[in-house]
Short mmCIF file of C-alpha atoms in Angstrom, two decimals:
data_model
loop_
_atom_site.label_atom_id
_atom_site.label_comp_id
_atom_site.label_asym_id
_atom_site.label_seq_id
_atom_site.Cartn_x
_atom_site.Cartn_y
_atom_site.Cartn_z
CA MET L 1 15.77 -49.87 -11.91
CA ASP L 2 15.83 -52.51 -8.89
CA ARG L 3 15.58 -56.23 -9.33
CA ASN L 4 11.88 -56.41 -8.42
CA THR L 5 11.01 -53.80 -10.85
CA ALA L 6 13.04 -55.51 -13.60
CA LYS L 7 11.29 -58.78 -12.99
CA ALA L 8 7.77 -57.17 -13.09
CA GLU L 9 8.83 -55.65 -16.34
CA ILE L 10 9.90 -59.09 -17.66
CA GLU L 11 6.50 -60.50 -16.52
CA ARG L 12 4.70 -57.98 -18.50
CA ASN L 13 6.82 -58.35 -21.48
CA HIS L 14 7.93 -61.82 -22.23
CA ARG L 15 10.23 -60.58 -25.07
CA SER L 16 12.63 -59.53 -22.49
CA TRP L 17 13.45 -62.98 -21.28
CA ILE L 18 16.27 -63.40 -23.70
CA ALA L 19 17.88 -60.27 -22.42
CA ALA L 20 17.18 -61.23 -18.68
CA LEU L 21 18.67 -64.59 -19.17
CA ALA L 22 21.80 -63.54 -21.01
CA PRO L 23 24.10 -63.22 -18.05
CA TYR L 24 23.71 -66.83 -17.22
CA ARG L 25 25.17 -68.06 -20.61
CA GLN L 26 28.59 -67.70 -19.32
CA ALA L 27 30.34 -71.09 -18.82
CA SER L 28 33.08 -71.88 -16.46
CA PRO L 29 35.57 -74.06 -18.15
CA LEU L 30 36.78 -75.41 -14.86
CA ARG L 31 33.26 -76.25 -13.88
CA SER L 32 32.49 -77.82 -17.19
CA THR L 33 35.58 -80.09 -16.95
CA ILE L 34 34.79 -81.08 -13.44
CA GLU L 35 31.18 -82.07 -14.57
CA ILE L 36 32.62 -84.21 -17.23
CA VAL L 37 34.94 -85.97 -15.04
CA VAL L 38 32.47 -86.70 -12.07
CA THR L 39 30.12 -87.99 -14.88
CA ALA L 40 32.58 -89.93 -17.20
CA LEU L 41 34.71 -91.49 -14.48
CA PRO L 42 31.93 -93.22 -12.39
CA PHE L 43 30.40 -94.31 -15.55
CA VAL L 44 33.72 -96.11 -16.59
CA CYS L 45 34.25 -97.44 -13.13
CA LEU L 46 30.83 -98.84 -12.84
CA TRP L 47 31.20 -100.41 -16.25
CA GLY L 48 34.59 -102.04 -15.18
CA LEU L 49 33.27 -103.32 -11.95
CA LEU L 50 30.31 -104.93 -14.00
CA ALA L 51 32.58 -106.51 -16.43
CA LEU L 52 34.64 -108.04 -13.71
CA ALA L 53 31.60 -109.32 -11.65
CA VAL L 54 30.00 -110.94 -14.67
CA LEU L 55 33.31 -112.66 -15.68
CA ASN L 56 33.39 -114.13 -12.31
CA GLY L 57 29.88 -115.13 -11.95
CA HIS L 58 28.61 -112.48 -9.51
CA TRP L 59 25.38 -111.87 -11.36
CA TRP L 60 23.94 -109.84 -8.42
CA ALA L 61 26.39 -107.00 -9.64
CA LEU L 62 24.03 -106.50 -12.52
CA LEU L 63 22.18 -104.09 -10.03
CA LEU L 64 24.83 -101.69 -10.80
CA THR L 65 23.57 -101.42 -14.48
CA VAL L 66 20.93 -98.98 -13.15
CA PRO L 67 23.44 -96.18 -11.77
CA ALA L 68 25.55 -96.95 -14.77
CA ALA L 69 22.54 -96.06 -16.94
CA GLY L 70 21.97 -93.09 -15.03
CA PHE L 71 25.49 -91.77 -15.66
CA LEU L 72 25.08 -92.50 -19.43
CA VAL L 73 22.01 -90.32 -19.42
CA ARG L 74 24.07 -87.55 -17.83
CA LEU L 75 26.68 -87.94 -20.35
CA PHE L 76 24.00 -87.54 -23.02
CA VAL L 77 23.18 -84.20 -21.30
CA LEU L 78 26.73 -82.98 -21.38
CA GLN L 79 26.87 -83.91 -25.17
CA HIS L 80 23.38 -82.02 -25.45
CA ASP L 81 24.91 -78.90 -23.93
CA CYS L 82 28.03 -79.23 -26.33
CA GLY L 83 25.33 -79.14 -29.18
CA HIS L 84 24.05 -75.81 -27.89
CA GLY L 85 27.55 -74.31 -27.57
CA ALA L 86 26.73 -74.21 -23.71
CA LEU L 87 29.53 -76.18 -22.25
CA PHE L 88 32.66 -74.39 -23.24
CA ALA L 89 33.20 -70.81 -24.70
CA ARG L 90 34.87 -72.15 -27.97
CA ARG L 91 32.86 -74.11 -30.39
CA ARG L 92 35.72 -76.29 -31.15
CA ALA L 93 35.91 -77.56 -27.64
CA ASN L 94 32.10 -78.17 -27.56
CA ASP L 95 32.27 -80.13 -30.81
CA TRP L 96 35.01 -82.38 -30.17
CA THR L 97 33.81 -83.01 -26.67
CA GLY L 98 30.30 -83.86 -28.02
CA ARG L 99 31.74 -86.16 -30.70
CA VAL L 100 33.82 -88.22 -28.31
CA ILE L 101 30.76 -88.44 -25.83
CA GLY L 102 28.68 -89.52 -28.87
CA VAL L 103 30.83 -92.82 -28.99
CA PHE L 104 29.48 -93.65 -25.62
CA THR L 105 25.94 -92.69 -26.04
CA LEU L 106 25.78 -94.08 -29.62
CA THR L 107 24.34 -90.57 -30.79
CA PRO L 108 26.17 -88.97 -33.82
CA TYR L 109 26.86 -85.54 -32.69
CA ASP L 110 27.02 -83.44 -35.80
CA TYR L 111 23.83 -85.10 -37.25
CA TRP L 112 22.02 -84.90 -33.76
CA ARG L 113 22.87 -81.34 -33.35
CA ARG L 114 21.42 -80.33 -36.63
CA THR L 115 18.05 -82.07 -36.03
CA HIS L 116 18.00 -80.75 -32.47
CA ALA L 117 18.49 -77.28 -33.65
CA VAL L 118 15.52 -77.72 -35.92
CA HIS L 119 13.48 -78.93 -32.81
CA HIS L 120 14.47 -75.77 -30.73
CA ALA L 121 13.50 -73.48 -33.88
CA THR L 122 10.13 -75.03 -34.28
CA THR L 123 8.91 -76.45 -31.13
CA GLY L 124 5.20 -75.97 -30.69
CA ASN L 125 4.68 -74.90 -34.23
CA LEU L 126 1.76 -77.08 -35.85
CA ASP L 127 2.92 -76.22 -39.26
CA LYS L 128 6.55 -77.25 -38.73
CA ARG L 129 6.39 -80.81 -37.13
CA GLY L 130 8.46 -83.81 -37.98
CA ILE L 131 11.98 -83.40 -37.36
CA GLY L 132 13.44 -84.01 -33.77
CA ASP L 133 10.02 -84.22 -32.13
CA VAL L 134 7.56 -86.77 -30.87
CA ASP L 135 5.04 -87.13 -33.65
CA THR L 136 1.84 -85.51 -32.59
CA LEU L 137 -1.40 -85.25 -34.46
CA THR L 138 -4.37 -82.96 -33.94
CA VAL L 139 -7.64 -84.46 -33.24
CA ARG L 140 -8.87 -83.39 -36.58
CA GLU L 141 -5.95 -84.79 -38.37
CA TYR L 142 -6.50 -88.12 -36.42
CA HIS L 143 -10.17 -88.42 -37.34
CA ALA L 144 -9.34 -87.72 -41.01
CA ARG L 145 -7.05 -90.56 -41.18
CA SER L 146 -8.16 -94.12 -42.50
CA PHE L 147 -8.48 -97.04 -40.00
CA TRP L 148 -4.85 -98.33 -40.68
CA GLY L 149 -3.56 -94.64 -40.36
CA ARG L 150 -5.30 -94.37 -36.82
CA LEU L 151 -3.97 -97.89 -35.78
CA ARG L 152 -0.46 -96.86 -36.87
CA TYR L 153 -0.68 -93.83 -34.86
CA ARG L 154 -2.07 -95.68 -31.87
CA LEU L 155 0.80 -98.27 -32.10
CA TYR L 156 3.42 -95.50 -32.19
CA ARG L 157 1.94 -93.60 -29.13
CA HIS L 158 1.53 -96.94 -27.23
CA PRO L 159 3.82 -96.89 -24.09
CA VAL L 160 5.32 -100.20 -24.99
CA VAL L 161 6.48 -98.84 -28.40
CA MET L 162 7.16 -95.36 -27.23
CA PHE L 163 9.39 -96.26 -24.21
CA GLY L 164 10.33 -99.81 -25.09
CA PHE L 165 10.88 -100.71 -28.72
CA GLY L 166 11.21 -97.08 -29.67
CA PRO L 167 14.27 -96.23 -27.70
CA ALA L 168 16.22 -99.26 -28.64
CA TRP L 169 15.43 -98.57 -32.28
CA LEU L 170 16.49 -94.96 -32.00
CA PHE L 171 19.87 -95.43 -30.51
CA ILE L 172 20.85 -98.78 -31.91
CA CYS L 173 19.54 -98.59 -35.41
CA GLN L 174 18.06 -95.16 -36.48
CA TYR L 175 21.12 -93.26 -35.51
CA ARG L 176 23.25 -95.44 -37.71
CA LEU L 177 21.99 -93.43 -40.85
CA PRO L 178 21.28 -89.58 -41.14
CA LEU L 179 17.43 -90.08 -41.36
CA GLY L 180 15.91 -86.72 -42.25
CA LEU L 181 19.06 -85.37 -43.44
CA MET L 182 19.91 -87.98 -46.18
CA ARG L 183 20.26 -85.13 -48.81
CA ALA L 184 21.69 -82.48 -46.43
CA GLY L 185 25.40 -82.92 -47.57
CA LEU L 186 28.27 -84.79 -46.28
CA GLU L 187 28.27 -83.76 -42.52
CA PRO L 188 25.30 -86.05 -41.36
CA TRP L 189 26.73 -89.04 -43.17
CA THR L 190 30.26 -88.57 -41.87
CA SER L 191 28.80 -87.90 -38.37
CA THR L 192 26.87 -91.26 -38.40
CA ILE L 193 29.47 -93.29 -39.99
CA VAL L 194 32.32 -91.94 -37.84
CA THR L 195 30.22 -92.42 -34.70
CA THR L 196 29.33 -96.00 -35.56
CA VAL L 197 33.04 -97.02 -36.44
CA GLY L 198 34.16 -95.17 -33.34
CA ALA L 199 31.79 -97.29 -31.09
CA ALA L 200 32.32 -100.44 -33.13
CA ILE L 201 36.12 -100.64 -32.42
CA PRO L 202 35.99 -100.70 -28.68
CA VAL L 203 32.97 -103.03 -28.77
CA ALA L 204 34.68 -105.41 -31.01
CA LEU L 205 37.81 -105.23 -28.60
CA LEU L 206 35.73 -105.76 -25.45
CA MET L 207 33.84 -108.69 -27.10
CA TRP L 208 37.25 -110.32 -27.92
CA LEU L 209 38.43 -109.93 -24.35
CA MET L 210 35.18 -110.57 -22.44
CA GLY L 211 33.31 -112.76 -24.93
CA PRO L 212 30.12 -111.56 -26.77
CA LEU L 213 27.74 -112.83 -24.13
CA ALA L 214 29.40 -111.16 -21.10
CA PHE L 215 29.88 -107.90 -23.11
CA LEU L 216 26.16 -107.90 -24.09
CA THR L 217 25.25 -108.86 -20.63
CA VAL L 218 26.87 -105.64 -19.15
CA GLN L 219 26.25 -103.35 -21.98
CA LEU L 220 22.70 -104.06 -23.31
CA PRO L 221 20.71 -103.33 -20.22
CA ILE L 222 22.69 -100.06 -19.68
CA THR L 223 22.02 -98.74 -23.13
CA LEU L 224 18.38 -99.85 -23.01
CA MET L 225 17.62 -98.45 -19.66
CA ALA L 226 19.52 -95.12 -20.58
CA ALA L 227 17.72 -94.98 -23.93
CA THR L 228 14.31 -95.25 -22.35
CA ALA L 229 15.12 -92.74 -19.69
CA GLY L 230 16.39 -90.30 -22.42
CA VAL L 231 13.21 -90.73 -24.50
CA TRP L 232 11.01 -90.44 -21.45
CA LEU L 233 12.60 -87.20 -20.41
CA PHE L 234 12.18 -85.75 -23.95
CA TYR L 235 8.69 -86.86 -23.97
CA ILE L 236 7.74 -85.27 -20.73
CA GLN L 237 9.40 -81.98 -21.70
CA HIS L 238 6.91 -81.25 -24.30
CA GLN L 239 4.09 -83.79 -24.12
CA PHE L 240 2.19 -82.65 -21.14
CA GLU L 241 -1.62 -81.56 -20.98
CA GLU L 242 -1.22 -77.75 -20.80
CA THR L 243 1.74 -77.60 -23.27
CA HIS L 244 1.59 -74.98 -26.05
CA TRP L 245 1.14 -75.43 -29.65
CA SER L 246 0.05 -72.98 -32.49
CA LYS L 247 -0.29 -72.20 -36.15
CA GLY L 248 2.85 -70.79 -37.94
CA ARG L 249 1.17 -67.22 -38.18
CA ASN L 250 0.44 -67.26 -34.42
CA TRP L 251 3.66 -69.07 -33.44
CA ASP L 252 6.04 -67.10 -31.22
CA PHE L 253 9.41 -68.45 -30.19
CA GLN L 254 9.38 -67.27 -26.72
CA ASN L 255 5.80 -68.05 -26.04
CA ALA L 256 6.47 -71.55 -27.38
CA ALA L 257 9.58 -72.01 -25.22
CA LEU L 258 8.09 -70.73 -22.16
CA ASN L 259 4.57 -72.51 -22.46
CA GLY L 260 5.50 -75.48 -24.68
CA SER L 261 8.36 -77.04 -22.38
CA SER L 262 7.74 -78.18 -19.05
CA HIS L 263 9.51 -77.74 -15.82
CA TYR L 264 9.91 -81.33 -14.68
CA ASP L 265 10.54 -80.93 -10.88
CA LEU L 266 12.27 -83.85 -10.09
CA PRO L 267 13.69 -85.09 -6.76
CA ARG L 268 17.11 -83.80 -6.07
CA PRO L 269 19.04 -86.87 -6.80
CA LEU L 270 17.30 -87.38 -10.16
CA ARG L 271 17.77 -83.65 -11.03
CA TRP L 272 21.53 -84.10 -10.60
CA ILE L 273 21.76 -87.35 -12.56
CA THR L 274 19.68 -85.77 -15.43
CA GLY L 275 21.75 -82.62 -15.59
CA ASN L 276 18.91 -80.18 -14.64
CA ILE L 277 17.32 -81.09 -18.12
CA GLY L 278 13.95 -80.92 -16.38
CA ILE L 279 14.26 -77.06 -16.26
CA HIS L 280 13.45 -77.34 -19.70
CA HIS L 281 11.34 -74.03 -20.25
CA VAL L 282 14.33 -72.09 -19.35
CA HIS L 283 16.52 -74.19 -21.50
CA HIS L 284 14.19 -73.36 -24.36
CA LEU L 285 14.31 -69.77 -23.55
CA ALA L 286 17.96 -69.58 -23.28
CA ALA L 287 19.77 -72.84 -24.99
CA LYS L 288 23.14 -71.33 -24.34
CA VAL L 289 22.86 -71.32 -20.50
CA PRO L 290 24.97 -74.22 -19.12
CA PHE L 291 22.96 -76.97 -17.53
CA TYR L 292 24.78 -76.42 -14.13
CA ARG L 293 23.46 -72.72 -14.29
CA LEU L 294 19.75 -73.31 -14.80
CA PRO L 295 18.97 -73.75 -10.99
CA GLU L 296 20.49 -70.13 -10.68
CA VAL L 297 17.62 -68.80 -13.06
CA LEU L 298 14.99 -70.51 -10.83
CA ARG L 299 16.63 -68.96 -7.74
CA ASP L 300 16.74 -65.47 -9.09
CA TYR L 301 13.35 -65.66 -10.96
CA PRO L 302 11.15 -67.79 -8.74
CA GLU L 303 8.02 -66.94 -11.01
CA LEU L 304 9.54 -69.48 -13.41
CA ARG L 305 9.47 -72.34 -10.81
CA ASP L 306 5.62 -72.87 -11.33
CA THR L 307 5.36 -72.40 -14.99
CA GLY L 308 4.64 -75.59 -16.75
CA ARG L 309 5.64 -77.56 -13.41
CA ILE L 310 5.07 -81.21 -13.42
CA THR L 311 6.09 -83.60 -10.66
CA LEU L 312 7.40 -86.96 -10.95
CA MET L 313 4.08 -88.51 -9.89
CA GLU L 314 2.25 -86.06 -12.18
CA SER L 315 4.18 -87.04 -15.18
CA LEU L 316 3.02 -90.62 -15.17
CA ARG L 317 -0.48 -89.44 -16.31
CA CYS L 318 1.15 -87.62 -19.40
CA VAL L 319 1.33 -90.75 -21.27
CA ARG L 320 -2.18 -90.90 -22.18
CA PHE L 321 -2.25 -87.22 -23.80
CA VAL L 322 -1.63 -88.07 -27.30
CA LEU L 323 -3.68 -85.71 -29.45
CA TRP L 324 -3.60 -81.85 -29.69
CA ASP L 325 -7.01 -80.57 -29.37
CA GLU L 326 -7.25 -77.11 -31.20
CA ARG L 327 -10.56 -76.19 -29.74
CA THR L 328 -9.39 -76.50 -26.05
CA GLY L 329 -5.75 -75.83 -26.53
CA ARG L 330 -4.49 -78.79 -24.86
CA LEU L 331 -3.35 -82.43 -25.35
CA VAL L 332 -6.18 -84.88 -24.78
CA SER L 333 -6.36 -88.86 -24.76
CA PHE L 334 -7.79 -91.08 -27.45
CA ARG L 335 -10.93 -91.50 -25.21
CA GLN L 336 -11.47 -87.71 -24.89
CA ALA L 337 -11.06 -87.16 -28.47
CA ARG L 338 -13.57 -89.84 -29.19
CA LEU L 339 -16.09 -88.50 -26.71
CA SER L 340 -15.84 -84.82 -28.06
CA ALA L 341 -15.92 -86.01 -31.96
#
């Protein structure tokens, strides 16, 4: 069977995608190591330059917090790949790399890996919402809530909360306890506590060397910008108008992965700094494909380029889509939900 015939077969039977993408799961240890170096080294250098500049009163250098936050986002994508066992062939190498990176991203690796696995296993399933997702109500569920219940949901989905207070709370506070897995054994507790202690030691040392104000002047904007960017990326990957949700009995893993995850088609520089995480539909189809091989999939299977494709400008509209309308099979705004009631 030639390549074009194989692709036609895959289009007719989406259950073949796992087999089609299996060859891309092979990671290159050298390439993965290089990706870590070209991400971690610039981050450390930028942080050091910022610290020296702030200590010498060169406040203009705070502009460097923007690229530093970008590299911190990329570090999180590397940690994310480790959680899927995609960055290296050996699980031990993935796990320890992920744990070390977690100290920089303030994300407890083992705890996050378990909640993220639940997200992958249940994405787009209306009967299994709640762990590792952006909370999403159906139109019917929203209207059935009390006034205060609807108000709480509106506040939660407000952009200022979702992309302002929310990311800061998530990475600085919420990840200090294994919320959602409080009774899931020792591992989530160990992960959150060790990550917190691991981050607290260098923070205390740097505060002692630089002074608390200088340290926070450098670190706080980097952390907040990276956290907001990370939450934004996760939001856009699943919260777009024509995403896919279905009831448990009708839910299908590959259908949910392919149609419930977006292809966030970013400009090339942003694609690099975000580690191709925008090619999210492919990632959900085959999570063990290393992030640097995702563009190969789009190159070899161009029919995937337009599936769930959202541009940077189009993504700005997605903030208003907050409720799942089971009648139309798409996300709608509060206003659309009110008019259809």
